[in-house]
JSON list of C-alpha atoms in Angstrom, two decimals:
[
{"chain": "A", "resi": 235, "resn": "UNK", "atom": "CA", "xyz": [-29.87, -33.10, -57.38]},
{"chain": "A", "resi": 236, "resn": "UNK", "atom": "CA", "xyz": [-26.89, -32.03, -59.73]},
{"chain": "A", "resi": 237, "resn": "UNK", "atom": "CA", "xyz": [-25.94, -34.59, -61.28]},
{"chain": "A", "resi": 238, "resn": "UNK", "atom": "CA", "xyz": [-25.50, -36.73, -57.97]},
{"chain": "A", "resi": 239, "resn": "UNK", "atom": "CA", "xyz": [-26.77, -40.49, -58.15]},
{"chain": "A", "resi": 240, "resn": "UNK", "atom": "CA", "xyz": [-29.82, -40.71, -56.09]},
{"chain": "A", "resi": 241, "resn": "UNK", "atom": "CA", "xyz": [-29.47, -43.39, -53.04]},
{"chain": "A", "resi": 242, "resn": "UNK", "atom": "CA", "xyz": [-31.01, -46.31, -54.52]},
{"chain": "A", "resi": 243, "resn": "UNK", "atom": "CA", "xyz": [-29.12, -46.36, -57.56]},
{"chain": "A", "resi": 244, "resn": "UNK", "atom": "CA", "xyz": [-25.80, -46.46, -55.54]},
{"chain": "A", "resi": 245, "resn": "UNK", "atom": "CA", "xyz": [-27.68, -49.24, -53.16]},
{"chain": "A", "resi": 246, "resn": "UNK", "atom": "CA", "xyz": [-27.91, -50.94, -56.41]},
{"chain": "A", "resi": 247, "resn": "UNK", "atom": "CA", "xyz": [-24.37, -50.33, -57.41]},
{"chain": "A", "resi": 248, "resn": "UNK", "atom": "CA", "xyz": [-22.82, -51.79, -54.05]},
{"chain": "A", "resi": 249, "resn": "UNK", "atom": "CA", "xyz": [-25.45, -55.24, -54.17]},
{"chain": "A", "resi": 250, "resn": "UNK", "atom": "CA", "xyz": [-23.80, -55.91, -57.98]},
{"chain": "A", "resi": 251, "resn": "UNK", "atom": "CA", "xyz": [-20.58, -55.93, -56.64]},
{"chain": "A", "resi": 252, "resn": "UNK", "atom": "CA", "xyz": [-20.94, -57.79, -53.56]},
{"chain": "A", "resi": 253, "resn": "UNK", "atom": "CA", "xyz": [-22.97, -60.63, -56.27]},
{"chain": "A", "resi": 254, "resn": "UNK", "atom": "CA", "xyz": [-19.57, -60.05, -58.60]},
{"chain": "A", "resi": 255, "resn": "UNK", "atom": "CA", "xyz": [-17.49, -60.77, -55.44]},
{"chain": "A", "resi": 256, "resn": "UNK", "atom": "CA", "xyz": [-19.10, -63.54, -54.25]},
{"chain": "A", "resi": 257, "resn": "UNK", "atom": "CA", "xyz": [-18.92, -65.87, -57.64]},
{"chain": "A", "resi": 258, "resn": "UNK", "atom": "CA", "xyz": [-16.36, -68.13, -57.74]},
{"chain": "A", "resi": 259, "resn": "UNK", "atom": "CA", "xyz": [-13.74, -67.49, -60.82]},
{"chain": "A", "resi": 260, "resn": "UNK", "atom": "CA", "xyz": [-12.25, -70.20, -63.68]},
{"chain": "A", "resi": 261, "resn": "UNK", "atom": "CA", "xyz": [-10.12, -71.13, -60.82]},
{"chain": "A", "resi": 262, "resn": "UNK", "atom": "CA", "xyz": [-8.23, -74.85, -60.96]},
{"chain": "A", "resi": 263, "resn": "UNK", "atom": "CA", "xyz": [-8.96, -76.82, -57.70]},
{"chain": "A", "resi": 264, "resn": "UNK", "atom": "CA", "xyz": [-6.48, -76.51, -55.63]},
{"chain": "A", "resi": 265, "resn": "UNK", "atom": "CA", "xyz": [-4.43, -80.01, -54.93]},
{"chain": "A", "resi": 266, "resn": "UNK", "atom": "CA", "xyz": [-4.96, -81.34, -51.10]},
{"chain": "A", "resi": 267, "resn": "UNK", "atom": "CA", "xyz": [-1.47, -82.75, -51.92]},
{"chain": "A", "resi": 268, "resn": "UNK", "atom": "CA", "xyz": [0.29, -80.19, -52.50]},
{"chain": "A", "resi": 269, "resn": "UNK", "atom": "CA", "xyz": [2.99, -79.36, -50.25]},
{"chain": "A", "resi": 270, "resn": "UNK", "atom": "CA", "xyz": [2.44, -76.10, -48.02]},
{"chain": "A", "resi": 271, "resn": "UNK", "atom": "CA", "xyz": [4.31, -72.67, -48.54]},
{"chain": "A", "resi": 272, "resn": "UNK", "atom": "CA", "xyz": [6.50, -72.81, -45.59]},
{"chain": "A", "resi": 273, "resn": "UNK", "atom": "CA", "xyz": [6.28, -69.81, -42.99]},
{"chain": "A", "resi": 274, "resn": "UNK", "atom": "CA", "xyz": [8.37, -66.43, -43.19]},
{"chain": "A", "resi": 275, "resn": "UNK", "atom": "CA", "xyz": [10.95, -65.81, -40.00]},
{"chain": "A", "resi": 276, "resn": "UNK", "atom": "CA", "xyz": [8.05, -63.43, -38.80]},
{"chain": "A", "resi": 277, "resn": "UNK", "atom": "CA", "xyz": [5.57, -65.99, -39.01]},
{"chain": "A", "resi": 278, "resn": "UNK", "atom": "CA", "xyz": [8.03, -68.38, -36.80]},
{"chain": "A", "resi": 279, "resn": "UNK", "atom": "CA", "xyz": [8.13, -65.58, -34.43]},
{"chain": "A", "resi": 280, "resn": "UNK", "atom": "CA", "xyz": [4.56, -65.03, -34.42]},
{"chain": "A", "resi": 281, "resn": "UNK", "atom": "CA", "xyz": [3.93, -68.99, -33.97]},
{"chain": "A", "resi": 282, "resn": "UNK", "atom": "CA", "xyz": [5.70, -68.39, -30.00]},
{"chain": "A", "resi": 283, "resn": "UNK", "atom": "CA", "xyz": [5.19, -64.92, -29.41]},
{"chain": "A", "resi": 284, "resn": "UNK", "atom": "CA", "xyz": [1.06, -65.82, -29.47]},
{"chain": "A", "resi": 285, "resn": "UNK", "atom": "CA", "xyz": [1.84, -68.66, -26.86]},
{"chain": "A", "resi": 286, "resn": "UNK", "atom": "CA", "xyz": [3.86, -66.29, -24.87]},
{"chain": "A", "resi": 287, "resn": "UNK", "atom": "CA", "xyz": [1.09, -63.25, -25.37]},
{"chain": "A", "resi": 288, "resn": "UNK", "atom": "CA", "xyz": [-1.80, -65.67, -24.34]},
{"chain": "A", "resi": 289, "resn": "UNK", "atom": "CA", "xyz": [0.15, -66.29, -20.91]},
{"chain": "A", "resi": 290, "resn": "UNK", "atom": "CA", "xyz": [0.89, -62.87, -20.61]},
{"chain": "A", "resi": 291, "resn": "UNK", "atom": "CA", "xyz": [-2.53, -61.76, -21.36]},
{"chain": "A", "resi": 292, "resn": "UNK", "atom": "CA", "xyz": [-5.29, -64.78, -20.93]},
{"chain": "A", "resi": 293, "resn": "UNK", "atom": "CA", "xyz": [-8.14, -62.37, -20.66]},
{"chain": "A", "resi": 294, "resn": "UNK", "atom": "CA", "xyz": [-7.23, -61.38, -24.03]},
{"chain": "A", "resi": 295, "resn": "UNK", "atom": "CA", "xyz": [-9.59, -62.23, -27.12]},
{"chain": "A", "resi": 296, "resn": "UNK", "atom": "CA", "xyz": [-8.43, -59.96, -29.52]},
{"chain": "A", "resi": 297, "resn": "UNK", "atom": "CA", "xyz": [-6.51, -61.53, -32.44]},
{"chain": "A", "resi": 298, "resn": "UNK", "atom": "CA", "xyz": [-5.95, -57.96, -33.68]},
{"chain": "A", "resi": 299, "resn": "UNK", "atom": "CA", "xyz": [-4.18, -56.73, -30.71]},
{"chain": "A", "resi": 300, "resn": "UNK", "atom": "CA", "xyz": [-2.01, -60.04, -30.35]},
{"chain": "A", "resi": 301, "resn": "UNK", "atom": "CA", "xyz": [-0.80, -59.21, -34.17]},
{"chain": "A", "resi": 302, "resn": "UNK", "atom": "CA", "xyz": [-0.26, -55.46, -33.54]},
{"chain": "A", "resi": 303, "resn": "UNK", "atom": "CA", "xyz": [1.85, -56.69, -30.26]},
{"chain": "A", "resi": 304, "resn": "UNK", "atom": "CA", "xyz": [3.40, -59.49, -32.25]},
{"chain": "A", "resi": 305, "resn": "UNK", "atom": "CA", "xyz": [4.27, -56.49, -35.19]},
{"chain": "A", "resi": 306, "resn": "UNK", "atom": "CA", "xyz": [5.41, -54.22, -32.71]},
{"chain": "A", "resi": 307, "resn": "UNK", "atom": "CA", "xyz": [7.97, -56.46, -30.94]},
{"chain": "A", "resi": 308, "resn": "UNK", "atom": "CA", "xyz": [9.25, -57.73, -34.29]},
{"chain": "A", "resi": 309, "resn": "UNK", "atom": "CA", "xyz": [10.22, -54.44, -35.25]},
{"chain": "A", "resi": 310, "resn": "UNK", "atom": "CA", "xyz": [11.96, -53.69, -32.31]},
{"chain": "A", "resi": 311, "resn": "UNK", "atom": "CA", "xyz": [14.25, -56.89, -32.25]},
{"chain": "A", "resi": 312, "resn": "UNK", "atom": "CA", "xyz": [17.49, -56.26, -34.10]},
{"chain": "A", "resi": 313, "resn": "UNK", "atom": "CA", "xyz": [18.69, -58.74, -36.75]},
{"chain": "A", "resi": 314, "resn": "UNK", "atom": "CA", "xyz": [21.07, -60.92, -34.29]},
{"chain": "A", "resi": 315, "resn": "UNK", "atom": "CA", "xyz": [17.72, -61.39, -32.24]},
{"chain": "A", "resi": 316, "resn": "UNK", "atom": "CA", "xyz": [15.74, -62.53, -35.40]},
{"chain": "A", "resi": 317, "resn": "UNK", "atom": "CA", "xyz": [18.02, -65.10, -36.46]},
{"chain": "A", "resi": 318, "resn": "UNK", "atom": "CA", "xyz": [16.64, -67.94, -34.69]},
{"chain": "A", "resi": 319, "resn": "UNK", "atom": "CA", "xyz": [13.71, -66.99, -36.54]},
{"chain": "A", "resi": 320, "resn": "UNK", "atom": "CA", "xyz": [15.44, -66.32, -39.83]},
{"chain": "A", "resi": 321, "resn": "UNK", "atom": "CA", "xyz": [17.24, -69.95, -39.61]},
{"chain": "A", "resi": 322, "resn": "UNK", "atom": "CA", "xyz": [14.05, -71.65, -38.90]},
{"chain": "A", "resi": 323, "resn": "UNK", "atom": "CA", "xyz": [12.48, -70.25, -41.60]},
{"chain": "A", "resi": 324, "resn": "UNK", "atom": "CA", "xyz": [15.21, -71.30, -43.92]},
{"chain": "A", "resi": 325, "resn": "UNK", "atom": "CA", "xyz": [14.91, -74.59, -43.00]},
{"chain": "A", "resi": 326, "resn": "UNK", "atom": "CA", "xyz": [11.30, -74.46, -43.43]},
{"chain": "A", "resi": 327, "resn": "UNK", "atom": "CA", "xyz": [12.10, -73.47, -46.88]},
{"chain": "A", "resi": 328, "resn": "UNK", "atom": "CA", "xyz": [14.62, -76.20, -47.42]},
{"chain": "A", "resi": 329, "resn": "UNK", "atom": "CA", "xyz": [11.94, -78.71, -46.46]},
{"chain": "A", "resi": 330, "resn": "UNK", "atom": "CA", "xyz": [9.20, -77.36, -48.29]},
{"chain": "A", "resi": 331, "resn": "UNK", "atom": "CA", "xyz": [11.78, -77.12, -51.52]},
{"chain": "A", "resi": 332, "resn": "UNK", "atom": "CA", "xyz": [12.45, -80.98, -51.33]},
{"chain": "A", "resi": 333, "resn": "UNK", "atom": "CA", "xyz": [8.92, -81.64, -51.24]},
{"chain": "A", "resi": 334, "resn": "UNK", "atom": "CA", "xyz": [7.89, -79.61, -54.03]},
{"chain": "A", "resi": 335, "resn": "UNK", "atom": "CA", "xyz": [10.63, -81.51, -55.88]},
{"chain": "A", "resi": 336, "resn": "UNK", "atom": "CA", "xyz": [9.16, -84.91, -54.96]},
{"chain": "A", "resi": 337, "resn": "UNK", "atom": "CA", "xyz": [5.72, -83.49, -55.92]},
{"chain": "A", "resi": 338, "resn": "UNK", "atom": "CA", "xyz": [6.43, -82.60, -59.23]},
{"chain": "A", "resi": 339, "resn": "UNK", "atom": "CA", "xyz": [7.95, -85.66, -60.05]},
{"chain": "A", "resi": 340, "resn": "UNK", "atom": "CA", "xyz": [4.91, -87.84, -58.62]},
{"chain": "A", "resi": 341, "resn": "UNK", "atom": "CA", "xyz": [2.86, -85.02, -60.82]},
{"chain": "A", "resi": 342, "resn": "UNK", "atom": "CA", "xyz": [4.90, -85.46, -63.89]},
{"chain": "A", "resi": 343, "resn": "UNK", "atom": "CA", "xyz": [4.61, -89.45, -63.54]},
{"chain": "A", "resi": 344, "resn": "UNK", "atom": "CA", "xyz": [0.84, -89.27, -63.36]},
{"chain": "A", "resi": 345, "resn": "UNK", "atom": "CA", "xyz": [-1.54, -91.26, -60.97]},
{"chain": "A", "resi": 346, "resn": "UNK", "atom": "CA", "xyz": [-0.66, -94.44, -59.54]},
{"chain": "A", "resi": 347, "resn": "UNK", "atom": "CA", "xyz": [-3.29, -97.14, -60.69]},
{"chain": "A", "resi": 348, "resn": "UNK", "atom": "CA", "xyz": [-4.27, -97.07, -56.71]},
{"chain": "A", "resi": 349, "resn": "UNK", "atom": "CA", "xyz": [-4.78, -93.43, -57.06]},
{"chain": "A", "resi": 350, "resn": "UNK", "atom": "CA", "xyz": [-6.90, -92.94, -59.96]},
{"chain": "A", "resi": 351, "resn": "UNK", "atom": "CA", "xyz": [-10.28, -91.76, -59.85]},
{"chain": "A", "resi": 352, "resn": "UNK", "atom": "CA", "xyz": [-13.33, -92.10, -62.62]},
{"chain": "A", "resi": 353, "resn": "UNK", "atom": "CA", "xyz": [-14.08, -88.98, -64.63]},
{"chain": "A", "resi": 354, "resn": "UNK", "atom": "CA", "xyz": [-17.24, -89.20, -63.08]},
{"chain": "A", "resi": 355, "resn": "UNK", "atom": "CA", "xyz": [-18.42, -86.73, -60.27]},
{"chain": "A", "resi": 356, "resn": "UNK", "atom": "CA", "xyz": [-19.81, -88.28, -57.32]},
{"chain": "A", "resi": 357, "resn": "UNK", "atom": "CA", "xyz": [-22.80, -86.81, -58.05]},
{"chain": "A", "resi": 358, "resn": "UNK", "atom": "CA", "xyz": [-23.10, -89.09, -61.51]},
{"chain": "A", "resi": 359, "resn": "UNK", "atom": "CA", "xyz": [-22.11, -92.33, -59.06]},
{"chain": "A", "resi": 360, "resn": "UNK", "atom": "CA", "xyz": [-24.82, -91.57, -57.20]},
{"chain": "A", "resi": 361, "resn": "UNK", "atom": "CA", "xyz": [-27.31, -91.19, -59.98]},
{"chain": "A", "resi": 362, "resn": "UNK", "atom": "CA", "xyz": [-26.10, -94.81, -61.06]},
{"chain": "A", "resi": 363, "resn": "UNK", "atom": "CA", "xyz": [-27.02, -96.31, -57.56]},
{"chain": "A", "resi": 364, "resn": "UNK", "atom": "CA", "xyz": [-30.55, -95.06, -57.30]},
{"chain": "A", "resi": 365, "resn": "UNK", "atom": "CA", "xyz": [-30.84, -95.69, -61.58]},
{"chain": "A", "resi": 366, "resn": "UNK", "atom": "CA", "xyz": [-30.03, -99.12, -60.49]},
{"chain": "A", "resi": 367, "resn": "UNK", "atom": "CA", "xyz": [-32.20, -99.39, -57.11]},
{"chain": "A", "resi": 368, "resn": "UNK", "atom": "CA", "xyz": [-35.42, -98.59, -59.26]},
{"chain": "A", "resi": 369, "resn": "UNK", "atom": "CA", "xyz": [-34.57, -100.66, -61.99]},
{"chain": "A", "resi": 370, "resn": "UNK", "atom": "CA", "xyz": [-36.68, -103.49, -60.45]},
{"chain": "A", "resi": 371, "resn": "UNK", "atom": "CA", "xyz": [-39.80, -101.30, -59.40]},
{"chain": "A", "resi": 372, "resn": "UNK", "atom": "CA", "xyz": [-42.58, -100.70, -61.60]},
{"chain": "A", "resi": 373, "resn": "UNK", "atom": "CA", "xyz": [-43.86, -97.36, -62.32]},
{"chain": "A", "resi": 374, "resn": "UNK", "atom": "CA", "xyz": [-47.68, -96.85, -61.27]},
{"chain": "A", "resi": 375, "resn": "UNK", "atom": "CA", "xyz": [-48.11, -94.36, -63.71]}
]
């Protein structure tokens, strides 16, 4: 071979990336209360054009052709059709804007007394318990 890799070394190549892929990265946790992005005026659409699509079609399984449909019919609907959409989405976005608000004033406050947690994983709590559970025994050993 001229200057070619050989097979296994780009077998090798493709299993280091999928390993790279797969770790996790110095990522915060994401906050359960944190409010959601709301949806775009397509995504309103798309919310009742599946519920109309899956009458129209119930044999269909394919969430690939009910989002190439969905695409297809968005594009052809002209701008007074999409308002609806575009209005629900703005209110969406009102909503969402008056939570985030809200949020980041409970967030700049800090934790309630009710809501604060130990710096200790649950794992460590747990290792506590059984510390304390075999406190009593006596080793055989």
């Amino acid at each position: 071979m001229k200057g070619g890799k050989s097979k296994s070394d780009t077998k090798s190549a493709k299993l280091s990336v999928k390993t790279k892929a797969g770790k996790k990265s110095g990522k915060a946790a994401k906050d359960p209360n944190k409010p959601k992005r709301p949806a775009s005026a397509f995504f309103v659409f798309m919310e009742e054009f599946r519920e109309q699509y899956k009458k129209d079609h119930p044999k269909n399984k394919s969430v690939a052709a009910v989002g190439k449909a969905g695409g297809d019919k968005w594009k052809s609907l002209s701008e007074a059709e999409k308002a609806p959409y575009v209005a629900k989405a703005e209110k969406r976005k009102v909503e969402y804007e008056k939570n985030m608000k809200a949020y980041n004033k409970r967030q700049a406050e800090g934790p309630k007394d009710e809501d604060v947690e130990s710096d200790k994983s649950v794992s460590e709590v747990n290792d506590e318990d059984d510390d304390e559970e075999g406190s009593g025994d006596v080793n055989d050993e």
